[in-house]
Short mmCIF file of C-alpha atoms in Angstrom, two decimals:
data_model
loop_
_atom_site.label_atom_id
_atom_site.label_comp_id
_atom_site.label_asym_id
_atom_site.label_seq_id
_atom_site.Cartn_x
_atom_site.Cartn_y
_atom_site.Cartn_z
CA MET A 1 62.01 102.03 96.18
CA LYS A 2 63.09 104.03 99.24
CA SER A 3 66.16 102.14 99.56
CA LEU A 4 67.01 102.92 95.79
CA GLU A 5 66.58 106.51 96.38
CA VAL A 6 68.65 106.43 99.54
CA PHE A 7 71.27 104.69 97.49
CA LEU A 8 71.37 107.19 94.40
CA THR A 9 71.34 110.16 96.93
CA LEU A 10 74.55 108.55 98.48
CA LEU A 11 76.28 107.89 95.32
CA VAL A 12 75.58 111.47 94.17
CA THR A 13 76.86 112.83 97.37
CA ILE A 14 80.06 110.64 97.34
CA THR A 15 80.62 111.41 93.65
CA ALA A 16 80.52 115.16 94.34
CA PHE A 17 82.69 114.95 97.49
CA ASP A 18 85.34 112.96 95.67
CA SER A 19 85.43 115.35 92.61
CA TYR A 20 85.60 118.33 95.00
CA TYR A 21 88.30 117.41 97.09
CA GLN A 22 90.27 114.77 95.00
CA PRO A 23 92.20 117.60 92.91
CA ASP A 24 93.22 119.68 96.15
CA PHE A 25 94.42 116.37 97.63
CA MET A 26 96.67 115.36 94.82
CA GLN A 27 97.78 119.26 94.61
CA ASN A 28 98.73 119.17 98.19
CA ILE A 29 100.84 116.14 97.91
CA MET A 30 102.48 117.37 94.55
CA ALA A 31 103.44 120.60 96.24
CA ALA A 32 104.81 119.41 99.52
CA ARG A 33 108.41 119.63 99.94
CA ASN A 34 110.73 117.67 102.12
CA VAL A 35 113.30 118.99 104.50
CA LEU A 36 116.00 119.21 101.62
CA GLY A 37 113.61 121.39 99.42
CA LYS A 38 112.67 118.33 97.10
CA PRO A 39 109.34 116.73 96.51
CA LEU A 40 108.31 115.05 99.64
CA GLN A 41 108.46 111.06 99.34
CA LYS A 42 106.30 108.57 100.93
CA CYS A 43 107.10 107.33 104.37
CA SER A 44 105.42 103.95 104.46
CA THR A 45 102.55 102.27 102.83
CA SER A 46 103.00 98.97 105.01
CA PRO A 47 102.02 100.24 107.76
CA VAL A 48 100.07 102.95 106.11
CA THR A 49 101.18 106.04 107.93
CA GLY A 50 100.31 109.63 107.76
CA TYR A 51 97.86 111.74 109.40
CA MET A 52 95.66 111.35 106.43
CA ARG A 53 96.66 107.62 106.18
CA ASP A 54 98.03 108.33 102.72
CA GLY A 55 101.62 107.28 103.13
CA TYR A 56 102.93 110.94 103.41
CA CYS A 57 104.29 112.78 106.65
CA ARG A 58 102.64 116.12 105.26
CA ALA A 59 101.36 119.35 107.21
CA ASP A 60 97.78 119.50 107.58
CA PRO A 61 95.88 122.23 109.35
CA THR A 62 93.75 119.72 111.24
CA ASP A 63 96.70 117.95 112.66
CA GLY A 64 97.29 119.24 115.96
CA GLY A 65 100.17 116.74 116.47
CA ARG A 66 102.17 117.64 113.42
CA HIS A 67 103.05 114.35 112.01
CA THR A 68 105.39 115.64 109.73
CA LEU A 69 108.49 113.65 110.75
CA SER A 70 109.41 110.40 109.05
CA GLY A 71 110.98 108.01 111.43
CA ILE A 72 112.17 104.67 111.95
CA VAL A 73 111.09 103.60 115.24
CA SER A 74 113.15 101.59 117.83
CA GLN A 75 111.77 99.43 120.66
CA LYS A 76 113.33 102.01 123.06
CA PHE A 77 111.38 104.83 121.43
CA LEU A 78 108.21 102.85 121.62
CA ASP A 79 108.64 102.02 125.33
CA PHE A 80 109.80 105.78 125.79
CA SER A 81 106.42 106.90 123.93
CA LYS A 82 104.34 104.68 125.91
CA LYS A 83 105.69 105.84 129.21
CA ARG A 84 104.50 109.18 128.09
CA GLY A 85 101.03 108.24 127.53
CA ASN A 86 101.20 107.22 123.73
CA ASP A 87 100.99 103.56 123.13
CA LEU A 88 102.04 103.07 119.58
CA MET A 89 102.43 99.32 119.98
CA THR A 90 98.95 98.35 120.59
CA PRO A 91 96.62 97.83 117.38
CA HIS A 92 93.63 99.71 117.08
CA PRO A 93 91.80 98.36 113.90
CA PRO A 94 91.08 98.95 111.28
CA SER A 95 93.13 102.28 110.90
CA PHE A 96 96.11 101.68 113.36
CA PRO A 97 97.88 98.02 113.08
CA GLY A 98 100.31 98.86 116.09
CA LEU A 99 104.10 99.41 115.48
CA LYS A 100 107.09 97.19 116.00
CA GLU A 101 110.74 97.95 115.88
CA GLY A 102 111.91 98.83 112.42
CA ASP A 103 108.50 100.34 111.19
CA ARG A 104 108.61 103.54 109.30
CA TRP A 105 106.16 105.98 110.81
CA CYS A 106 105.25 109.52 110.66
CA LEU A 107 105.89 110.81 114.09
CA CYS A 108 104.78 113.79 115.79
CA VAL A 109 107.67 116.41 115.78
CA SER A 110 107.29 117.19 119.48
CA ARG A 111 107.64 113.54 120.59
CA TRP A 112 110.67 113.26 118.29
CA VAL A 113 112.07 116.24 120.08
CA GLU A 114 110.94 114.73 123.66
CA ALA A 115 113.25 111.74 122.69
CA TYR A 116 116.08 113.69 121.29
CA GLU A 117 116.25 115.66 124.38
CA ALA A 118 116.03 112.56 126.57
CA ARG A 119 118.90 110.83 124.65
CA ASN A 120 121.76 111.52 127.54
CA GLU A 121 119.39 109.78 130.03
CA GLU A 122 117.62 107.18 127.97
CA GLY A 123 120.41 106.56 125.38
CA GLU A 124 121.01 107.36 121.81
CA GLU A 125 118.89 104.42 120.76
CA VAL A 126 115.56 106.33 121.92
CA VAL A 127 115.77 108.89 119.05
CA PRO A 128 114.18 107.56 116.03
CA LYS A 129 116.27 107.47 112.76
CA VAL A 130 114.90 110.01 110.23
CA VAL A 131 114.10 109.68 106.67
CA LEU A 132 114.83 112.97 105.17
CA GLU A 133 113.23 112.52 101.85
CA SER A 134 109.74 111.86 103.72
CA THR A 135 110.14 114.42 106.34
CA GLU A 136 108.05 117.42 105.58
CA GLU A 137 109.78 120.79 105.37
CA SER A 138 107.71 122.32 108.09
CA THR A 139 109.57 120.03 110.42
CA LEU A 140 112.31 122.69 110.27
CA LYS A 141 110.46 125.18 112.37
CA SER A 142 111.13 122.80 115.44
CA VAL A 143 114.39 120.84 114.52
CA LYS A 144 117.39 122.04 112.73
CA LEU A 145 118.52 120.28 109.60
CA ASP A 146 121.68 119.66 111.08
CA VAL A 147 120.35 117.73 113.86
CA LEU A 148 117.84 115.84 111.60
CA LYS A 149 121.10 114.72 109.42
CA LYS A 150 122.90 113.31 112.43
CA TYR A 151 120.04 110.57 112.77
CA ALA A 152 119.23 110.29 108.87
CA VAL A 153 119.29 106.95 107.35
CA ASP A 154 119.26 108.57 103.84
CA ILE A 155 122.23 111.13 104.36
CA GLU A 156 123.45 110.53 100.83
CA ALA A 157 120.31 112.00 99.64
CA ALA A 158 121.04 115.06 101.86
CA ASN A 159 124.55 115.42 100.26
CA SER A 160 123.43 115.05 96.49
#
């Protein structure tokens, strides 16, 4: 009988939590804009990225790393990031599969800027390509749109 009470209490708690937060969650996604001023698109679901692991590179007040830039990582960037203390290649199950060259990932804006600033010493390949439609507009507080466009894979979206 005790286990049934615990189960029902847990079920009520989860249901209340879900119904309380779900509308805000969806509203935040719907309201998010990309650097082009259009609705934010998903960055990746394979691997699942985003600070909230929902596929979106959107700003969140609890995200101290500001994972708002949708990038396509190169091996050079992965090695660069590891040298600076952030190993993105090693899996940490269940929420982090480890990245490989060509993966789309919501990157910390500051790490992207670091790679951009190191491009003269490390080579252009160290700077991840940018997916403008999936890069949240708050990224523009740290990186100018013209700079992002130089590394964009979806430049045609920027010109439309």
